Tab-separated table of C-alpha atoms in Angstrom:
chain	number	residue	atom	x	y	z
A	15	MET	CA	117.328	121.736	126.066
A	16	THR	CA	116.952	119.496	123.412
A	17	ASP	CA	114.424	117.693	121.358
A	18	ASP	CA	115.883	114.236	120.689
A	19	TRP	CA	113.885	112.823	123.350
A	20	ARG	CA	111.189	112.757	120.743
A	21	PRO	CA	110.216	109.785	118.580
A	22	THR	CA	111.169	109.609	114.914
A	23	ALA	CA	107.803	108.770	113.761
A	24	THR	CA	104.415	110.469	114.652
A	25	ILE	CA	101.916	108.955	116.062
A	26	ALA	CA	99.751	108.620	113.198
A	27	THR	CA	102.744	106.418	111.818
A	28	LEU	CA	102.985	104.416	114.765
A	29	ARG	CA	99.292	103.893	114.614
A	30	GLU	CA	99.329	103.125	111.101
A	31	ARG	CA	102.261	100.700	111.397
A	32	ALA	CA	100.355	98.990	114.102
A	33	ARG	CA	97.602	98.380	111.547
A	34	LEU	CA	99.925	96.884	108.900
A	35	LEU	CA	101.576	94.984	111.545
A	36	ALA	CA	98.004	93.521	112.510
A	37	GLU	CA	97.578	92.806	108.624
A	38	VAL	CA	100.611	90.638	108.575
A	39	ARG	CA	99.505	88.573	111.490
A	40	ALA	CA	95.670	88.202	109.639
A	41	PHE	CA	97.566	87.359	106.492
A	42	PHE	CA	99.443	84.103	108.164
A	43	ALA	CA	96.393	83.566	110.488
A	44	GLU	CA	94.536	82.644	107.558
A	45	ARG	CA	96.879	80.400	106.273
A	46	ASP	CA	97.574	78.495	109.334
A	47	VAL	CA	101.084	79.881	109.692
A	48	LEU	CA	102.032	79.584	113.433
A	49	GLU	CA	103.491	82.644	114.884
A	50	VAL	CA	106.810	82.123	117.364
A	51	GLU	CA	108.692	84.121	119.036
A	52	THR	CA	112.593	82.740	119.455
A	53	PRO	CA	115.154	84.823	122.018
A	54	VAL	CA	117.085	87.543	121.061
A	55	LEU	CA	120.719	86.750	122.450
A	56	GLY	CA	121.992	83.441	121.275
A	57	HIS	CA	125.574	81.510	121.889
A	58	GLY	CA	126.301	81.493	118.519
A	59	GLY	CA	126.169	84.488	115.810
A	60	SER	CA	126.454	85.086	112.402
A	61	THR	CA	129.412	84.112	110.429
A	62	ASP	CA	128.310	86.001	107.035
A	63	LEU	CA	131.316	87.981	106.052
A	64	HIS	CA	128.917	91.028	105.520
A	65	LEU	CA	127.051	90.903	108.561
A	66	ALA	CA	128.613	92.471	111.159
A	67	SER	CA	126.988	91.064	114.569
A	68	LEU	CA	126.705	92.570	118.049
A	69	SER	CA	127.610	90.517	121.452
A	70	ALA	CA	127.279	91.291	124.927
A	71	ARG	CA	128.595	89.489	128.405
A	72	ALA	CA	126.375	88.183	130.342
A	73	THR	CA	125.706	86.046	133.861
A	74	THR	CA	124.256	82.411	133.013
A	75	PRO	CA	124.263	79.179	134.772
A	76	ALA	CA	127.422	78.159	133.023
A	77	GLY	CA	129.204	81.710	134.106
A	78	ARG	CA	130.286	84.673	132.361
A	79	GLU	CA	129.837	84.346	128.610
A	80	ARG	CA	129.860	86.104	125.720
A	81	LEU	CA	126.229	86.023	123.571
A	82	TRP	CA	125.467	87.442	120.428
A	83	LEU	CA	122.079	89.829	119.321
A	84	GLN	CA	120.961	87.922	116.469
A	85	THR	CA	120.805	89.852	112.952
A	86	SER	CA	118.291	87.110	111.928
A	87	PRO	CA	115.792	84.794	114.122
A	88	GLU	CA	116.854	82.182	111.321
A	89	PHE	CA	118.970	79.480	113.500
A	90	ALA	CA	116.705	79.631	116.074
A	91	MET	CA	113.639	79.206	113.841
A	92	LYS	CA	115.076	76.149	111.922
A	93	ARG	CA	115.677	74.494	115.198
A	94	LEU	CA	111.792	75.170	115.728
A	95	LEU	CA	111.383	73.424	112.251
A	96	ALA	CA	113.707	70.259	113.222
A	97	ALA	CA	111.333	69.936	116.169
A	98	GLY	CA	108.184	69.765	114.439
A	99	ALA	CA	106.533	72.480	114.651
A	100	GLY	CA	105.412	73.086	110.544
A	101	PRO	CA	105.139	76.279	109.070
A	102	ILE	CA	106.005	79.092	111.199
A	103	PHE	CA	106.519	83.295	111.559
A	104	GLN	CA	108.303	85.993	112.985
A	105	LEU	CA	107.943	89.504	113.557
A	106	ALA	CA	111.370	89.605	115.499
A	107	ARG	CA	113.853	92.194	116.370
A	108	CYS	CA	117.152	91.900	114.982
A	109	PHE	CA	120.774	93.754	115.403
A	110	ARG	CA	123.487	94.694	113.034
A	111	ASP	CA	126.315	96.912	113.373
A	112	GLY	CA	126.966	99.476	111.685
A	113	GLU	CA	123.980	99.725	109.681
A	114	VAL	CA	122.289	103.088	109.766
A	115	GLY	CA	120.898	105.446	107.133
A	116	ARG	CA	117.776	106.129	105.237
A	117	ARG	CA	117.174	102.261	104.622
A	118	HIS	CA	118.856	100.747	107.560
A	119	ASN	CA	119.026	100.814	111.039
A	120	LEU	CA	121.079	99.444	113.777
A	121	GLU	CA	118.158	97.752	115.298
A	122	PHE	CA	115.218	96.687	113.379
A	123	THR	CA	111.809	94.512	112.581
A	124	MET	CA	112.590	91.664	110.393
A	125	LEU	CA	109.481	89.199	109.767
A	126	GLU	CA	110.916	85.445	108.811
A	127	TRP	CA	108.994	82.808	107.652
A	128	TYR	CA	109.162	79.124	106.731
A	129	ARG	CA	107.147	77.222	104.592
A	130	PRO	CA	108.077	73.801	105.066
A	131	GLY	CA	106.757	71.546	101.734
A	132	PHE	CA	107.263	74.612	99.638
A	133	THR	CA	109.125	75.126	96.370
A	134	LEU	CA	111.087	78.593	96.329
A	135	ASP	CA	108.316	79.729	93.169
A	136	ALA	CA	105.546	79.328	95.165
A	137	LEU	CA	107.277	81.286	98.222
A	138	VAL	CA	107.613	83.987	95.266
A	139	GLU	CA	103.948	83.866	94.820
A	140	GLU	CA	103.082	84.165	98.740
A	141	THR	CA	106.036	86.969	99.865
A	142	ALA	CA	104.452	89.020	96.439
A	143	ALA	CA	100.499	88.026	97.845
A	144	LEU	CA	101.675	89.838	101.307
A	145	VAL	CA	103.611	92.484	99.427
A	146	HIS	CA	100.348	93.587	97.627
A	147	ARG	CA	97.713	93.760	100.609
A	148	LEU	CA	100.149	95.791	102.776
A	149	LEU	CA	100.408	98.072	100.006
A	150	GLY	CA	96.287	97.555	99.479
A	151	ARG	CA	96.640	96.174	96.453
A	152	GLU	CA	95.346	92.792	94.861
A	153	PRO	CA	97.394	89.764	93.804
A	154	GLY	CA	97.884	90.517	89.248
A	155	ASP	CA	97.269	94.415	89.935
A	156	GLU	CA	98.694	95.237	86.564
A	157	ALA	CA	100.195	98.215	88.496
A	158	VAL	CA	102.367	95.853	90.162
A	159	PRO	CA	102.965	93.059	87.456
A	160	LEU	CA	105.558	90.454	89.341
A	161	ARG	CA	108.573	89.881	87.183
A	162	ARG	CA	111.685	87.175	87.648
A	163	ARG	CA	114.512	88.746	86.860
A	164	ARG	CA	118.013	86.446	86.043
A	165	TYR	CA	120.813	87.742	88.016
A	166	ARG	CA	123.040	87.328	84.901
A	167	ALA	CA	120.558	88.858	82.507
A	168	LEU	CA	120.269	91.670	84.352
A	169	PHE	CA	124.102	92.169	84.429
A	170	ARG	CA	124.176	91.262	80.880
A	171	GLU	CA	121.777	94.249	79.914
A	172	ALA	CA	123.269	96.965	82.346
A	173	LEU	CA	126.542	96.106	82.133
A	174	ALA	CA	126.935	94.153	78.871
A	175	ILE	CA	129.285	91.167	80.880
A	176	ASP	CA	128.500	87.899	82.091
A	177	PRO	CA	128.714	88.219	85.976
A	178	PHE	CA	130.021	84.457	86.384
A	179	THR	CA	132.850	84.653	83.253
A	180	VAL	CA	134.029	87.997	83.228
A	181	PRO	CA	137.763	87.885	83.908
A	182	LEU	CA	138.556	89.158	88.037
A	183	ALA	CA	140.801	92.210	86.581
A	184	GLU	CA	137.938	93.433	84.538
A	185	LEU	CA	135.521	93.271	87.136
A	186	ARG	CA	137.266	95.221	89.268
A	187	ARG	CA	138.124	97.845	86.543
A	188	LEU	CA	134.479	98.276	85.880
A	189	ALA	CA	133.829	98.380	90.041
A	190	GLU	CA	136.572	100.830	90.562
A	191	GLU	CA	135.137	103.289	87.823
A	192	LYS	CA	131.274	102.516	88.731
A	193	GLY	CA	132.337	103.416	92.096
A	194	GLY	CA	135.340	105.233	92.726
A	195	LEU	CA	136.810	103.360	94.913
A	196	ALA	CA	139.816	100.976	95.150
A	197	MET	CA	138.929	97.651	94.310
A	198	HIS	CA	142.575	96.361	93.017
A	199	ASP	CA	142.625	93.493	95.058
A	200	ALA	CA	138.683	93.177	95.948
A	201	PRO	CA	137.247	89.376	95.669
A	202	ARG	CA	134.924	88.873	93.044
A	203	ASP	CA	131.506	88.978	94.960
A	204	ASP	CA	132.821	92.506	96.454
A	205	CYS	CA	133.113	93.760	93.324
A	206	LEU	CA	129.830	92.124	91.944
A	207	ASP	CA	128.025	93.223	95.367
A	208	LEU	CA	128.942	96.764	94.574
A	209	LEU	CA	128.070	96.721	90.798
A	210	MET	CA	124.660	95.440	91.975
A	211	SER	CA	123.545	98.208	94.727
A	212	LEU	CA	124.698	100.919	92.272
A	213	VAL	CA	124.102	100.328	89.045
A	214	ILE	CA	121.592	97.415	88.887
A	215	GLU	CA	119.273	97.580	92.314
A	216	PRO	CA	118.204	101.268	91.561
A	217	GLY	CA	116.404	100.220	88.561
A	218	LEU	CA	114.685	97.388	90.265
A	219	GLY	CA	110.880	97.496	91.226
A	220	ARG	CA	110.214	100.485	89.382
A	221	GLU	CA	107.316	98.736	87.058
A	222	GLY	CA	105.751	96.253	89.765
A	223	ILE	CA	107.504	93.883	91.873
A	224	ASP	CA	110.800	92.317	90.536
A	225	VAL	CA	112.223	89.332	92.192
A	226	VAL	CA	115.691	88.359	90.851
A	227	VAL	CA	116.945	85.003	90.959
A	228	ASP	CA	120.088	82.297	90.450
A	229	TYR	CA	122.511	84.564	92.248
A	230	PRO	CA	126.004	82.848	92.124
A	231	ALA	CA	126.593	79.988	94.206
A	232	SER	CA	129.453	81.626	96.202
A	233	GLN	CA	126.299	83.709	97.989
A	234	ALA	CA	124.268	80.849	98.774
A	235	ALA	CA	124.813	81.204	102.561
A	236	LEU	CA	121.899	78.659	103.874
A	237	ALA	CA	120.421	77.799	100.336
A	238	ARG	CA	120.808	74.848	98.454
A	239	ARG	CA	122.645	75.359	94.985
A	240	HIS	CA	121.610	74.366	91.354
A	241	ARG	CA	122.564	73.953	87.995
A	242	ASP	CA	121.842	76.722	85.867
A	243	PRO	CA	120.581	75.533	82.661
A	244	GLU	CA	121.610	77.814	80.624
A	245	ASP	CA	125.162	76.177	81.037
A	246	GLY	CA	125.396	74.040	84.414
A	247	GLU	CA	126.874	76.433	86.356
A	248	TRP	CA	125.923	75.920	89.595
A	249	VAL	CA	123.837	78.666	90.996
A	250	ALA	CA	122.357	79.601	94.770
A	251	SER	CA	118.184	78.763	95.097
A	252	ARG	CA	117.547	81.626	96.423
A	253	PHE	CA	115.911	85.108	94.997
A	254	GLU	CA	115.539	88.585	96.340
A	255	LEU	CA	112.280	91.082	95.983
A	256	TYR	CA	112.435	94.624	95.034
A	257	LEU	CA	110.096	97.178	94.879
A	258	GLU	CA	110.955	101.019	93.627
A	259	GLY	CA	114.674	100.613	93.757
A	260	LEU	CA	114.279	98.555	97.461
A	261	GLU	CA	115.367	95.228	98.293
A	262	LEU	CA	113.026	93.801	100.632
A	263	ALA	CA	112.950	90.078	100.914
A	264	ASN	CA	115.510	87.742	100.439
A	265	GLY	CA	114.501	83.891	100.331
A	266	TYR	CA	115.987	80.410	100.017
A	267	ASP	CA	115.466	77.094	99.059
A	268	GLU	CA	116.548	75.864	102.321
A	269	LEU	CA	119.256	73.889	102.791
A	270	THR	CA	118.749	71.094	105.281
A	271	ASP	CA	122.140	68.842	105.068
A	272	ALA	CA	123.986	69.080	108.376
A	273	ALA	CA	127.886	68.518	107.022
A	274	GLU	CA	127.589	71.292	104.016
A	275	GLN	CA	126.068	73.524	106.702
A	276	ALA	CA	129.065	73.261	109.171
A	277	ALA	CA	131.390	73.513	106.272
A	278	ARG	CA	129.972	76.724	105.431
A	279	PHE	CA	130.160	78.222	108.566
A	280	GLU	CA	133.852	77.112	108.774
A	281	GLU	CA	134.477	78.646	105.281
A	282	ASP	CA	132.861	81.810	106.384
A	283	SER	CA	135.062	81.915	109.857
A	284	ALA	CA	138.410	81.318	107.673
A	285	ALA	CA	137.410	84.204	105.572
A	286	ARG	CA	136.825	86.647	108.519
A	287	ARG	CA	139.978	85.559	109.587
A	288	ALA	CA	141.636	86.058	106.293
A	289	ALA	CA	139.950	89.500	105.949
A	290	GLY	CA	140.634	90.555	109.656
A	291	LEU	CA	136.983	90.714	110.808
A	292	PRO	CA	136.464	89.736	114.223
A	293	GLU	CA	135.749	86.042	115.097
A	294	VAL	CA	132.190	85.189	115.572
A	295	ASP	CA	130.765	82.200	117.323
A	296	ILE	CA	129.212	79.140	115.411
A	297	ASP	CA	125.835	78.044	116.215
A	298	ARG	CA	126.408	74.556	116.668
A	299	ARG	CA	122.417	74.146	117.829
A	300	LEU	CA	121.937	74.829	114.561
A	301	VAL	CA	124.074	71.993	113.131
A	302	ALA	CA	122.816	69.349	115.575
A	303	ALA	CA	119.250	70.149	114.795
A	304	LEU	CA	120.031	69.510	110.817
A	305	GLU	CA	121.480	66.289	112.032
A	306	HIS	CA	118.268	65.798	113.693
A	307	GLY	CA	116.430	66.504	110.247
A	308	MET	CA	114.992	69.561	109.301
A	309	PRO	CA	112.357	68.971	106.964
A	310	GLU	CA	112.597	70.604	103.265
A	311	GLY	CA	111.483	73.625	102.399
A	312	SER	CA	111.664	77.367	101.705
A	313	GLY	CA	112.057	80.460	103.844
A	314	VAL	CA	112.132	83.960	103.409
A	315	ALA	CA	113.042	87.268	105.471
A	316	LEU	CA	111.363	90.603	104.774
A	317	GLY	CA	112.581	94.154	106.012
A	318	ILE	CA	109.246	94.989	107.323
A	319	ASP	CA	110.248	98.271	108.320
A	320	ARG	CA	111.023	98.999	104.686
A	321	LEU	CA	108.054	97.800	103.074
A	322	ILE	CA	106.555	100.052	105.531
A	323	GLN	CA	108.077	102.962	104.520
A	324	LEU	CA	106.697	102.160	100.940
A	325	ALA	CA	103.352	101.565	101.909
A	326	LEU	CA	102.878	104.850	104.056
A	327	GLY	CA	105.150	106.748	101.505
A	328	LYS	CA	108.026	107.554	103.786
A	329	SER	CA	111.261	108.711	102.668
A	330	SER	CA	113.486	106.514	105.248
A	331	VAL	CA	112.809	103.860	107.640
A	332	ALA	CA	113.414	106.018	110.466
A	333	GLU	CA	109.819	108.001	109.754
A	334	VAL	CA	107.908	104.591	110.787
A	335	MET	CA	110.062	103.847	114.069
A	336	ALA	CA	109.299	104.995	117.552
A	337	PHE	CA	113.140	105.977	117.987
A	338	ALA	CA	115.558	105.160	115.628
A	339	THR	CA	119.290	104.435	116.523
A	340	PRO	CA	120.462	108.084	116.687
A	341	ARG	CA	117.357	108.536	119.181
A	342	CYS	CA	117.334	105.536	121.166
């Protein structure tokens, strides 16, 4: 008889997890941000090339349909924003195929919130304030300073290249050297992602909270784009927040242009076909919501399991989940 029925977290840890989730809810209640719940299943999935959506066949009033387990509650929450919900947050169950490891689990909890009228800078400050609170520190704590780091500057410091202008052949050579993988025909963003994860990310957030900004425009996902004041290059209006080498949050100055969003979905779908990846249904209801009109503002997704892991001094997300994927 095996012991694989046992939880991957201790009961004491689960009590601490519950306490920290209550802190999250208190944080947003103090700011008059509404907690919402949206479906885990949807008619559209994520077309993002770097995410693998899970799907299920279900019987609905329309017949036998394929529904998608959500990789993030983003699309449904934006539909609520378009309907006039105002500032909202959610502790959502999310699913990403193949993501199992010390920092990942196939099923996990995402904290996601949206702030109509907020600038990206204001959202960075609020995200840092929440992180401080769950770590039991005060904002402005000298032990955990907040630093903004430009994507291009990080590559220049760590690898002596400009990620926007370095020739692709040189970028592939460097990625092969650092990653030990064949990258001779890899796209530019794949090379940049590999170098970011292997060379740059491990050193981020070691002396406080590091917030990386001004990513390549090709990595904008559902964010707006703006001109880099350095040379007018298009960059993504988004940030990622790091602590102790862990990426905790990904925030956007949210795209509200329906036509642009539809075009990005189609571009993703074409790229997935070219890469031999499974086709994912586009969320047409999100496009319709944007056509109706979504207020301008910013939103952020935060991996709450990772933050709880850091807050409790654990070595993996499995240690703060009742039953991680191998034991679910």
